[in-house]
Coordinates of C-alpha atoms in Angstrom, one line a residue:
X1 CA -38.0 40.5 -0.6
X2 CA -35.2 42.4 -2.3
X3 CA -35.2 45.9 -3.0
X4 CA -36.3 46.5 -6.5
X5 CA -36.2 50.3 -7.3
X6 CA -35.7 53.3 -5.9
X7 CA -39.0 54.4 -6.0
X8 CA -41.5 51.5 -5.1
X9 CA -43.9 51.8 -1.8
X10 CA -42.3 50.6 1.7
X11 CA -41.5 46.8 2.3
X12 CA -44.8 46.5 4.4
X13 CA -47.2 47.9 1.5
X14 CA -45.8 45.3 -1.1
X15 CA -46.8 42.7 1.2
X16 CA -50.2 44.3 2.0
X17 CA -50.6 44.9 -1.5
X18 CA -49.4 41.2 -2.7
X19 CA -52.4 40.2 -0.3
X20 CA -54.9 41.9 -1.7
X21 CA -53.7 40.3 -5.2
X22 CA -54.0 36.9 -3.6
X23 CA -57.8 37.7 -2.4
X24 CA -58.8 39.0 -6.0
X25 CA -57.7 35.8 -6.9
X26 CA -59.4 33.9 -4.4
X27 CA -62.8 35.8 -5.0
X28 CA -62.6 35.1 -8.9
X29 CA -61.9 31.2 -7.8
X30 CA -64.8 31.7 -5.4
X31 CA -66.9 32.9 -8.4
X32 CA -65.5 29.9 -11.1
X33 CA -63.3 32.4 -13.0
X34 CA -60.3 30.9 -12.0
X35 CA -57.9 32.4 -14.8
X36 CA -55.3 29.3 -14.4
X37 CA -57.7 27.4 -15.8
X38 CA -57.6 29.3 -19.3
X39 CA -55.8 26.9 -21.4
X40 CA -55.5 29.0 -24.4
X41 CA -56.5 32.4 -26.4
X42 CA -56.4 32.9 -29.9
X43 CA -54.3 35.8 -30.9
X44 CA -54.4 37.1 -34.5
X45 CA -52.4 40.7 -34.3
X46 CA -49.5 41.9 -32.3
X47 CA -49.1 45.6 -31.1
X48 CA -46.5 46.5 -33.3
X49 CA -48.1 44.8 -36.7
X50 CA -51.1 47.3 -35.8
X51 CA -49.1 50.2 -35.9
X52 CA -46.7 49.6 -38.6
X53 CA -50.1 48.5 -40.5
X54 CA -52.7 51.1 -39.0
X55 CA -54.0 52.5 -42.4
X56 CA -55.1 49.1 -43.4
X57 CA -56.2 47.4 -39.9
X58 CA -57.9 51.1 -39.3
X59 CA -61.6 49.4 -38.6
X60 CA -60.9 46.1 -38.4
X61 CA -61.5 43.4 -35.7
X62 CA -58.3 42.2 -33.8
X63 CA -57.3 39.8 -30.9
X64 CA -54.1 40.3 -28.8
X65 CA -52.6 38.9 -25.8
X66 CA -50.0 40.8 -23.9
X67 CA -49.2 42.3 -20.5
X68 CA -51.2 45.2 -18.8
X69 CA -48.4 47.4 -18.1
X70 CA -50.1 50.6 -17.3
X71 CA -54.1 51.3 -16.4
X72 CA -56.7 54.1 -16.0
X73 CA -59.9 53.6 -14.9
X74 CA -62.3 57.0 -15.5
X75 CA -65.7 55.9 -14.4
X76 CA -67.6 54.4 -17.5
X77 CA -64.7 54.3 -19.8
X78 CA -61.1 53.6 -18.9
X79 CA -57.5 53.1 -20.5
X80 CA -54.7 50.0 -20.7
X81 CA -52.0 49.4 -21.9
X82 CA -50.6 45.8 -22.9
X83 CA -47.5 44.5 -23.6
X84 CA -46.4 41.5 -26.3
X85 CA -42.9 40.3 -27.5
X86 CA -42.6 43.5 -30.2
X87 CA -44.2 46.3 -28.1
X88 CA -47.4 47.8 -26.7
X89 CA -50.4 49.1 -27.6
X90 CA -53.2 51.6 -26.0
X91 CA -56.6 49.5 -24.9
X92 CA -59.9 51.5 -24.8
X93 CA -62.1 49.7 -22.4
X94 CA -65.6 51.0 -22.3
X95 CA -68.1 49.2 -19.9
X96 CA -70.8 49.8 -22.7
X97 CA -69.0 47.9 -25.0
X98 CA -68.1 44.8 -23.2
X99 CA -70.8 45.0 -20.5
X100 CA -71.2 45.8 -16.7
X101 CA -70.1 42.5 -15.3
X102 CA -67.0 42.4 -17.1
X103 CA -65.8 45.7 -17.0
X104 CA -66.2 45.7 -12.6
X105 CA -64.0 42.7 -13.6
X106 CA -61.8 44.7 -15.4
X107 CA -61.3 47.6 -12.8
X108 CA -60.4 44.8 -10.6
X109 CA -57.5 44.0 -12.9
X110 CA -53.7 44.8 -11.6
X111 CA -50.8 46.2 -13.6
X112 CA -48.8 42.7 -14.2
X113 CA -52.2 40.5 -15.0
X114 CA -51.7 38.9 -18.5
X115 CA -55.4 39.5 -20.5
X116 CA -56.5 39.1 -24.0
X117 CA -58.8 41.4 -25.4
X118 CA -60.6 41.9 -28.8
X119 CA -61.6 44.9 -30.8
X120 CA -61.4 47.2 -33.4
X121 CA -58.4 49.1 -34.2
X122 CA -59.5 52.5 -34.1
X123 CA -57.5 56.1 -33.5
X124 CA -58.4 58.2 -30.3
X125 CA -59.3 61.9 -30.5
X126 CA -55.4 63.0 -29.7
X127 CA -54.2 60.5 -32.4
X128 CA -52.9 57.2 -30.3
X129 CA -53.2 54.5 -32.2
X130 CA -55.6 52.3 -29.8
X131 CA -58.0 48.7 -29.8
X132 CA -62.0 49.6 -29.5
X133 CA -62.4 46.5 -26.8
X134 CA -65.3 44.4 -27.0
X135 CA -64.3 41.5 -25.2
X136 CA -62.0 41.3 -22.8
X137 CA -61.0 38.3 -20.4
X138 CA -57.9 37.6 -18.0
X139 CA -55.4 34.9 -18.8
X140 CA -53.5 34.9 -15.5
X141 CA -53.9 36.7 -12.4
X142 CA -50.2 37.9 -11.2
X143 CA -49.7 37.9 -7.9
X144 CA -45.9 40.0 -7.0
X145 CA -45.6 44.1 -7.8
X146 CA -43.7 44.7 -10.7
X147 CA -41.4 47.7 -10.4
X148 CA -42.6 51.1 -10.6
X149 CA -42.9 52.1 -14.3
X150 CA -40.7 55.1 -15.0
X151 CA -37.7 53.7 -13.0
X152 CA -38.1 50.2 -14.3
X153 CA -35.4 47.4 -12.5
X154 CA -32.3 49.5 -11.1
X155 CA -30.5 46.8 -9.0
X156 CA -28.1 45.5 -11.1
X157 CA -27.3 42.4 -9.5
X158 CA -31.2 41.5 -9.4
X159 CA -31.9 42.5 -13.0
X160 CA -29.4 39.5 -13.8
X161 CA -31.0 37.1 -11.1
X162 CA -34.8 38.1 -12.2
X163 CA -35.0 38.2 -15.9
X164 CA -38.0 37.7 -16.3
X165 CA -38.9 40.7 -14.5
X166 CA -35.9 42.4 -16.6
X167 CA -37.5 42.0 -19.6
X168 CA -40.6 42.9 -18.8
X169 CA -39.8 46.1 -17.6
X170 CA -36.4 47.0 -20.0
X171 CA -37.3 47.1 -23.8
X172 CA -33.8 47.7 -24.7
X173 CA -32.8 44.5 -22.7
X174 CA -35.2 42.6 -24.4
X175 CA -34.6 43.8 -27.9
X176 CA -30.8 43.1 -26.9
X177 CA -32.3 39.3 -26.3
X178 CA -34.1 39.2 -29.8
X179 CA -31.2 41.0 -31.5
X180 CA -29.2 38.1 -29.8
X181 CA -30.9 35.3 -31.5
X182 CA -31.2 36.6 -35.1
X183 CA -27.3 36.9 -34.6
X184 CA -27.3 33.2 -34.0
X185 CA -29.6 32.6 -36.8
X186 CA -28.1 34.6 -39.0
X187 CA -24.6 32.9 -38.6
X188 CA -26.1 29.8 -39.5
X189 CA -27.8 30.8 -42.8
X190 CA -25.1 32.4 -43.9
X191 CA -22.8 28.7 -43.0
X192 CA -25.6 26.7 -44.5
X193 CA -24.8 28.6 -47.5
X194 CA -21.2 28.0 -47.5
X195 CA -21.4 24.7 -47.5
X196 CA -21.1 23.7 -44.2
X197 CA -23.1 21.2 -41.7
X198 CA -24.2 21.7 -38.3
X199 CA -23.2 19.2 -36.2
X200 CA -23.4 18.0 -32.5
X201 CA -20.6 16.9 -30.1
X202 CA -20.2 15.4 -26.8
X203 CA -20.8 18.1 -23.6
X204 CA -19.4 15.4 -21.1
X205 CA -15.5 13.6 -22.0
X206 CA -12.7 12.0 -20.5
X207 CA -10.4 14.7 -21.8
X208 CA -11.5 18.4 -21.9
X209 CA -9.1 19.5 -24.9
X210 CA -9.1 21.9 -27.3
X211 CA -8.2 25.1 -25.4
X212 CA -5.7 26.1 -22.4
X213 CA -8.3 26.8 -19.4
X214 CA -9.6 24.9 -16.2
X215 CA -12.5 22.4 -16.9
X216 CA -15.3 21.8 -14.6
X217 CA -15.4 18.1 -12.9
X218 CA -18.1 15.6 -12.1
X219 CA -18.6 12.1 -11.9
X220 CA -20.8 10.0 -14.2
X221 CA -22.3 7.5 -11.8
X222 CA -23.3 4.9 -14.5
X223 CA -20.0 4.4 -15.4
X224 CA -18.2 5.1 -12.4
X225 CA -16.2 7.0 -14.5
X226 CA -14.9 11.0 -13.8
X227 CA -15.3 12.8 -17.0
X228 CA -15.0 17.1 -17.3
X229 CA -17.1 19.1 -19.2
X230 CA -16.2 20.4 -22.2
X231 CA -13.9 23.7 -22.8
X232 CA -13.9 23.5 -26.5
X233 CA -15.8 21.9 -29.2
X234 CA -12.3 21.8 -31.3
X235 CA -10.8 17.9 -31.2
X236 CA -14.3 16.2 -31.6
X237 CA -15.0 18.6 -35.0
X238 CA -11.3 17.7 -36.1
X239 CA -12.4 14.1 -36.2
X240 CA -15.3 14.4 -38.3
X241 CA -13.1 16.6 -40.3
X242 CA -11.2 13.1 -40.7
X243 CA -14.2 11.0 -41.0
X244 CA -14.9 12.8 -44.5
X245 CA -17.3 15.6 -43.4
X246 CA -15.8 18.4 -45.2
X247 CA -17.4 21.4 -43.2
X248 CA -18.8 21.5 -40.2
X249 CA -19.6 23.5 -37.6
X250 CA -21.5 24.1 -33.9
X251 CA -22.5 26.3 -31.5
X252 CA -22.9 25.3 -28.7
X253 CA -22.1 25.7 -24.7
X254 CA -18.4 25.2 -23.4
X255 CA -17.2 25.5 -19.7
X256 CA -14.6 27.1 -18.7
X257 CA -13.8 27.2 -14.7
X258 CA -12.6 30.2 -14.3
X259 CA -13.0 33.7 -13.0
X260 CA -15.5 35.4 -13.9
X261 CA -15.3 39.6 -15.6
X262 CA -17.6 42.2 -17.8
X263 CA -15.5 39.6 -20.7
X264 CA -16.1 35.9 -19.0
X265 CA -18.6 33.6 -17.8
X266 CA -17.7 30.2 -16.7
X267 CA -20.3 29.1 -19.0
X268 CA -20.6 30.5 -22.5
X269 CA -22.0 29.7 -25.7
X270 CA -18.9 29.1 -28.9
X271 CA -19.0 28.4 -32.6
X272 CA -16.3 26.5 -34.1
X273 CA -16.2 25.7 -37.5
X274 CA -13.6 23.5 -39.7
X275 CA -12.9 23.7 -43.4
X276 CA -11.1 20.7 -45.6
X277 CA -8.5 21.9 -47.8
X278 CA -7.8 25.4 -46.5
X279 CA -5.6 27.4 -44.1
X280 CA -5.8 30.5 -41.6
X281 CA -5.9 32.7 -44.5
X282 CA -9.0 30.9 -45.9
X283 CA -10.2 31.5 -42.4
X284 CA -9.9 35.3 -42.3
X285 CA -11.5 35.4 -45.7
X286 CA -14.5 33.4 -44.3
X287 CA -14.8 35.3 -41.1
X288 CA -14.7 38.8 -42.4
X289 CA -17.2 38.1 -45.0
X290 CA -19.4 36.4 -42.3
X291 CA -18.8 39.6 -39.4
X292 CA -20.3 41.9 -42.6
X293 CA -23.2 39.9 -43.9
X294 CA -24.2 39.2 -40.0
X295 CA -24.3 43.0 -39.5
X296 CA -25.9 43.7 -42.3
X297 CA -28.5 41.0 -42.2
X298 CA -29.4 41.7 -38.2
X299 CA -28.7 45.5 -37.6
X300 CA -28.9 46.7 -41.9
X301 CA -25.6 48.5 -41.6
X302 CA -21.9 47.5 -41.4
X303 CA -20.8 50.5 -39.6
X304 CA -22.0 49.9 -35.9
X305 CA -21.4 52.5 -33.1
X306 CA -19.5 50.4 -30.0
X307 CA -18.4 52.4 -26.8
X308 CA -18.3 55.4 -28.6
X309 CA -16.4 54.3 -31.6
X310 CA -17.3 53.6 -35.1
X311 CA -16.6 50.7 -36.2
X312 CA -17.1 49.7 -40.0
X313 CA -16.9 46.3 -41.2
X314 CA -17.3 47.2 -44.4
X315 CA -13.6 48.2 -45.3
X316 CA -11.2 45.3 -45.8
X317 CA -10.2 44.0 -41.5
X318 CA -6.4 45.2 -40.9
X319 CA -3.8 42.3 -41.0
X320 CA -0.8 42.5 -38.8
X321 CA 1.5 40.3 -36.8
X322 CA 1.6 39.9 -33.2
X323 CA 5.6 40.9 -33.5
X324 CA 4.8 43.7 -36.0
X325 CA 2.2 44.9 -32.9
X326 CA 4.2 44.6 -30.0
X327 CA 6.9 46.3 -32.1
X328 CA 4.7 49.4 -33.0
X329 CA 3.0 50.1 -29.7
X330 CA 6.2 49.0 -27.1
X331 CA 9.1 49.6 -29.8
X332 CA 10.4 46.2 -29.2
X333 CA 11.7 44.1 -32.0
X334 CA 11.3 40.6 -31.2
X335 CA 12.7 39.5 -34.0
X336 CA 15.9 39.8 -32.9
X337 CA 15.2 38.4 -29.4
X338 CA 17.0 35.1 -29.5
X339 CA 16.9 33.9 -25.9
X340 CA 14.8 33.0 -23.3
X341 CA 17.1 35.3 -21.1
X342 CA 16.4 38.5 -23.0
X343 CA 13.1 37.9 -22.8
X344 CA 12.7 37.7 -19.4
X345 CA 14.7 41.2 -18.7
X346 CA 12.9 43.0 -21.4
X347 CA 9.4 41.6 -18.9
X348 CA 11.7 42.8 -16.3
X349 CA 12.0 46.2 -17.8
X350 CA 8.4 46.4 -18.8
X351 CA 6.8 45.5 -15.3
X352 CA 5.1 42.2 -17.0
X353 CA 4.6 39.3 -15.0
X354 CA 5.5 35.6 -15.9
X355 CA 5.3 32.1 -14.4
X356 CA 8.5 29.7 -13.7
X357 CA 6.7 27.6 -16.8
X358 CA 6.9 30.3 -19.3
X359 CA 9.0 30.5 -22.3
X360 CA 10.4 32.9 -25.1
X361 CA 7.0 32.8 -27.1
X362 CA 4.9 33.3 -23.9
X363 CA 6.9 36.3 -23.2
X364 CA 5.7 37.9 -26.4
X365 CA 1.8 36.8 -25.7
X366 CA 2.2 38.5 -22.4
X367 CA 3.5 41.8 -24.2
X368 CA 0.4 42.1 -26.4
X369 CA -2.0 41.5 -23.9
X370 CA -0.4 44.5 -22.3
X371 CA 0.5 47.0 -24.7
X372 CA -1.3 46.0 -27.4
X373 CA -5.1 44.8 -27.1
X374 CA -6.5 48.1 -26.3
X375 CA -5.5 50.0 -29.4
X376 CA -7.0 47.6 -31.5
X377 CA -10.5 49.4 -31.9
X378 CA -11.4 48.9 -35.6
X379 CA -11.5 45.2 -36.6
X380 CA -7.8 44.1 -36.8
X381 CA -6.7 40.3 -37.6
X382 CA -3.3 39.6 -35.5
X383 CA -1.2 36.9 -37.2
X384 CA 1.4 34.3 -36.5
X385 CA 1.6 33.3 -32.4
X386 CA 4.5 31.9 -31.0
X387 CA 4.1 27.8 -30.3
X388 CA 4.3 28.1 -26.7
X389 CA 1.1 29.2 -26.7
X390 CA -0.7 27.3 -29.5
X391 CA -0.6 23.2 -29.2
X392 CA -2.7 22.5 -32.2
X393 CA -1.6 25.4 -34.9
X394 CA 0.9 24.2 -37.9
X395 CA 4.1 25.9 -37.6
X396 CA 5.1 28.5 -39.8
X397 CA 7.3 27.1 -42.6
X398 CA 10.0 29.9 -42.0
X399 CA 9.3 30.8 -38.8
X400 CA 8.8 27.4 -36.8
X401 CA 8.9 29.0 -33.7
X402 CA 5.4 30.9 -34.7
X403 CA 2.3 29.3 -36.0
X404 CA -0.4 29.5 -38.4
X405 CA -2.9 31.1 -36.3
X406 CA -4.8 34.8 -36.1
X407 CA -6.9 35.9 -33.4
X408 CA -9.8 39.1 -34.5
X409 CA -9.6 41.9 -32.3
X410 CA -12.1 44.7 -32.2
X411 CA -12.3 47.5 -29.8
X412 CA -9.4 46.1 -28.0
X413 CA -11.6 42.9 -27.7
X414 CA -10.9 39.4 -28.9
X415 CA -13.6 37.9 -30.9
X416 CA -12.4 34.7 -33.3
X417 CA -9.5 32.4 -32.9
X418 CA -8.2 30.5 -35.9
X419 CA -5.4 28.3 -37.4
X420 CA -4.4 26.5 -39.5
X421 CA -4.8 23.2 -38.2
X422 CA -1.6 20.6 -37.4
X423 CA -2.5 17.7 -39.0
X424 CA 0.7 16.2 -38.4
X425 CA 0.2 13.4 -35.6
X426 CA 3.9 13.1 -34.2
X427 CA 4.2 16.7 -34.5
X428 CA 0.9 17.0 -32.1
X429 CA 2.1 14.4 -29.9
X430 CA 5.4 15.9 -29.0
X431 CA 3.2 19.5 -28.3
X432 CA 1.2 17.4 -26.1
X433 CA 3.7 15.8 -24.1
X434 CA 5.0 19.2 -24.1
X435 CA 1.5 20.3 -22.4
X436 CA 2.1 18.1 -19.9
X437 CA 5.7 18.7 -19.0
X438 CA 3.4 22.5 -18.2
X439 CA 0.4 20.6 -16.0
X440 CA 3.5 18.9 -14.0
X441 CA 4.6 22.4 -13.4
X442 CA 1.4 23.5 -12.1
X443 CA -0.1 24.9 -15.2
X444 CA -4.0 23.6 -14.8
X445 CA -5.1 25.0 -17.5
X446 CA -2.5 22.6 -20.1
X447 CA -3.4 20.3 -22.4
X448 CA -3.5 16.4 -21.5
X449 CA -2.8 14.1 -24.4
X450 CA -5.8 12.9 -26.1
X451 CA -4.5 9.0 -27.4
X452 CA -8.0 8.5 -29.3
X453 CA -7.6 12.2 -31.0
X454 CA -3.8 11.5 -32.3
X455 CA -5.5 8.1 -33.5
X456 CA -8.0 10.0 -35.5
X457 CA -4.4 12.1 -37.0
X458 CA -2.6 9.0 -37.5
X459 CA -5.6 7.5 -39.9
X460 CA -5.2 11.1 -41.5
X461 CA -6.5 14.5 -41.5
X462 CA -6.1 17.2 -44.7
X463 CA -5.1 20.2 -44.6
X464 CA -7.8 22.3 -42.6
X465 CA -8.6 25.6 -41.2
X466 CA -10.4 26.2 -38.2
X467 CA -11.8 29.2 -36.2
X468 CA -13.6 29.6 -32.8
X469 CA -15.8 32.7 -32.4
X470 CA -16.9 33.4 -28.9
X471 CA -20.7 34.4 -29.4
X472 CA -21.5 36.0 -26.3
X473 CA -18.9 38.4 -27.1
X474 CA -20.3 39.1 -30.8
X475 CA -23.6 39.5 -29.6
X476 CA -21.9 42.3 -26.8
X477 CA -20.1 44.4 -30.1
X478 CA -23.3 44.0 -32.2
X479 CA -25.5 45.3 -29.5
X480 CA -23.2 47.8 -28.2
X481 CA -23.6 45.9 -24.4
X482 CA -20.7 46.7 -21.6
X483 CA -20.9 43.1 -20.1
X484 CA -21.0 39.6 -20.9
X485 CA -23.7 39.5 -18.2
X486 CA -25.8 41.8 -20.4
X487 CA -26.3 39.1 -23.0
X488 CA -26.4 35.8 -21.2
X489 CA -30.0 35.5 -20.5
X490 CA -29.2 33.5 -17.2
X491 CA -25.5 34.2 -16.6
X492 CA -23.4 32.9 -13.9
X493 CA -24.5 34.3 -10.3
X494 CA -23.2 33.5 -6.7
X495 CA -25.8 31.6 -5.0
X496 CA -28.1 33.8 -2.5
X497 CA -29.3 33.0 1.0
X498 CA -32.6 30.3 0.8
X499 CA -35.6 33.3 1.2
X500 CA -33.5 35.8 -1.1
X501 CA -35.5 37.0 -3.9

């Protein structure tokens, strides 16, 4: 077994300890008081309803169900504590309130055991708020040591691998988890609002579109076809889009296969959303408005503390080009950069490397990511990207050689990606064909032409704005978490040796 923290017994008294859990276990088998066999326990309160309530519970009869976390035993009358989804509570277990049988039972019980208990909510003489027990029975027996209590799970790479045990013992981890899926709820009500239905698209296709990254590969037998797994939801939403449905969104799961940072997992959860009859403008409208209500709706404020920074969603987002940016942090006026030539020296100059496949445009990208990203703390919308780098973006009317698209940064992170959609199907098939002219040149990540996609154009598609929001990486700024791994409840891990814990 893997070392848990730094401060739990020896390797040999776990396993002695483990045993003597496994023979309590036998002997209440022995004894018919199997507690697998407890199918169910009726639970009317939870800890932290008691407390926020305790004037009016003060007296009354209560049944809870939680964890024993912490135990005292002091002769005739001894102390718990148990633990349920919004907290803990103090149990008072007296052996002449719930008899002599049960409470040896109870003095038997282990720190880990799952019990249910019934009382009256009462105060103690130093003022804990507390359950009077009357009744008390175990639900399930468990049989491993959790980690000691004051250090809690300290091995990072286990905490990640063991969740369960992660959020047993880390309340901030599991109030991350919660926080995590009124974010997700709350995005929906507020798109449900707006107008817009959820929808659900195909996780398995012949042609992983939609973004530039490396999809995962697999073989569906039935058919005895290949087929990739998705890395966007975008081209299957742009369809409906055609099909009449107005607005629509998902979130859902997308696979990228890729490397993996504190920023990426392979597999991550997106929302895309589309919207008839509206541009990239439309877009940052809808997604500022939707960054405030979901702060104020999950967390009640929109000024957040991130990494030591304020951040305050509830002053109008910043607007700025990506030419205007790379001008004001590097100096560099791409405007008047005409040639794929100059481009290259002023990389040259600047240390930036580029690929044989790269152009003018991805020049620029390649500056921002550099010079730029990291001074972008408060919540900044960066405008118009050069084609190069965006296949299914309308070009800008008086630029052509940018787009209609903005990417949200905040605290030098990336969060939303939206365009104005090309509805214009020769258009899209010459930035296809264009894509790959890039995978012949060993660029993996390129699009492939999608014939049933520019079908779905040709019948015709309005004028539409789109945006992708990455939601593990909302749920990191709302919580104020480091990694990406801190907010996937089962992210990405490198497999262990068989016997590894």
């Amino acid at each position: 077994m893997s070392e848990i923290t730094n401060n739990q017994p020896p390797e040999q008294d776990i396993h002695q300890l483990m045993k003597v859990r496994r023979e309590k276990l036998a002997n209440l088998q022995e004894a018919g008081k199997d507690p697998f066999h407890v199918n169910k326990y009726e639970v009317t309160h939870h800890s932290k309803e008691i407390k926020d309530n305790f004037d009016e519970l003060i007296g009354t009869n209560a049944s809870l169900a939680g964890r024993i976390m912490a135990k005292r035993v002091m002769g005739k009358a001894s102390f718990c504590n148990i633990q349920d989804l919004p907290g803990n509570i103090q149990c008072y277990v007296a052996r002449d309130s719930i008899g002599e049988e049960a409470y040896s039972e109870f003095k038997k019980y282990d720190v880990g055991d799952i019990i249910g208990i019934k009382g009256e909510v009462f105060r103690t003489q130093k003022g804990e708020k507390s359950i009077h027990v009357n009744e008390i029975i175990l639900l399930s027996k468990s049989l491993k040591v959790l980690p000691e209590k004051y250090h809690g799970l300290v091995n990072t790479d286990l905490r990640y691998r063991q969740r369960y045990i992660d959020l047993i013992m880390n309340d901030e981890v599991k109030n991350t988890f919660i926080k995590r899926s009124k974010i997700i709820s709350s995005i929906r009500r507020y798109l449900d609002g707006q107008g817009f239905m959820e929808v659900e698209t195909p996780v398995l296709t012949a042609n992983a579109g939609g973004a530039a990254a490396r999809p995962f590969e697999t073989h569906y037998n039935a058919l005895d076809e290949d087929v990739k797994l998705r890395i966007s939801l975008e081209l299957y939403l742009k369809r409906l889009i055609v099909g009449g449905l107005e607005r629509v969104y998902e979130i859902s799961r997308v696979f990228r296969n890729e490397g993996m940072s504190t920023r990426h997992n392979p597999e991550f959860t997106m929302m895309e959303l589309y919207q008839a009859y509206t541009d990239y403008y439309g877009m940052m409208e809808l997604t500022e408005n939707l960054f405030r209500h979901v702060a104020l709706d999950v967390l009640g404020t929109t000024v957040i503390e991130v990494g030591g920074n304020s951040i305050d969603f509830g002053k109008p987002f910043l607007r700025i080009t990506m030419t205007e940016a790379v001008k004001k942090y590097t100096g560099i006026d791409f405007d008047t950069v005409k040639t794929f030539e100059e481009a290259k020296k002023i990389a040259d100059e600047k240390g930036i490397h580029y690929e044989k496949h790269h152009k003018k445009g991805d020049i620029l990208a390649l500056l921002f990511e550099e010079f730029v990203e990291e001074h972008l703390i408060q919540p900044t919308f960066i405008l118009d990207h050069p084609i190069e780098i965006t296949p299914l973006a309308k070009k800008k009317t008086d630029k052509p050689e940018l787009t209609e698209r903005f990417e949200l940064f905040i605290v030098g992170r990336e969060l939303a990606n939206a365009y104005s959609e090309l509805n214009d199907p020769i258009d899209q098939r010459e930035r296809f064909m264009a894509q790959e002219e890039l995978r012949k040149q060993g660029d993996a990540a390129a699009n492939q032409i999608d014939e049933d996609f520019l079908n779905a154009l040709e019948i015709g598609m309005p004028p539409t704005g789109g945006i992708g929001i990455g939601i593990d990486r909302l749920v990191m700024l709302m919580t104020n978490s480091p990694a990406i791994r801190d907010v996937i409840l089962f992210p990405t891990m490198k497999s262990v040796d068989k016997g590894s814990q």
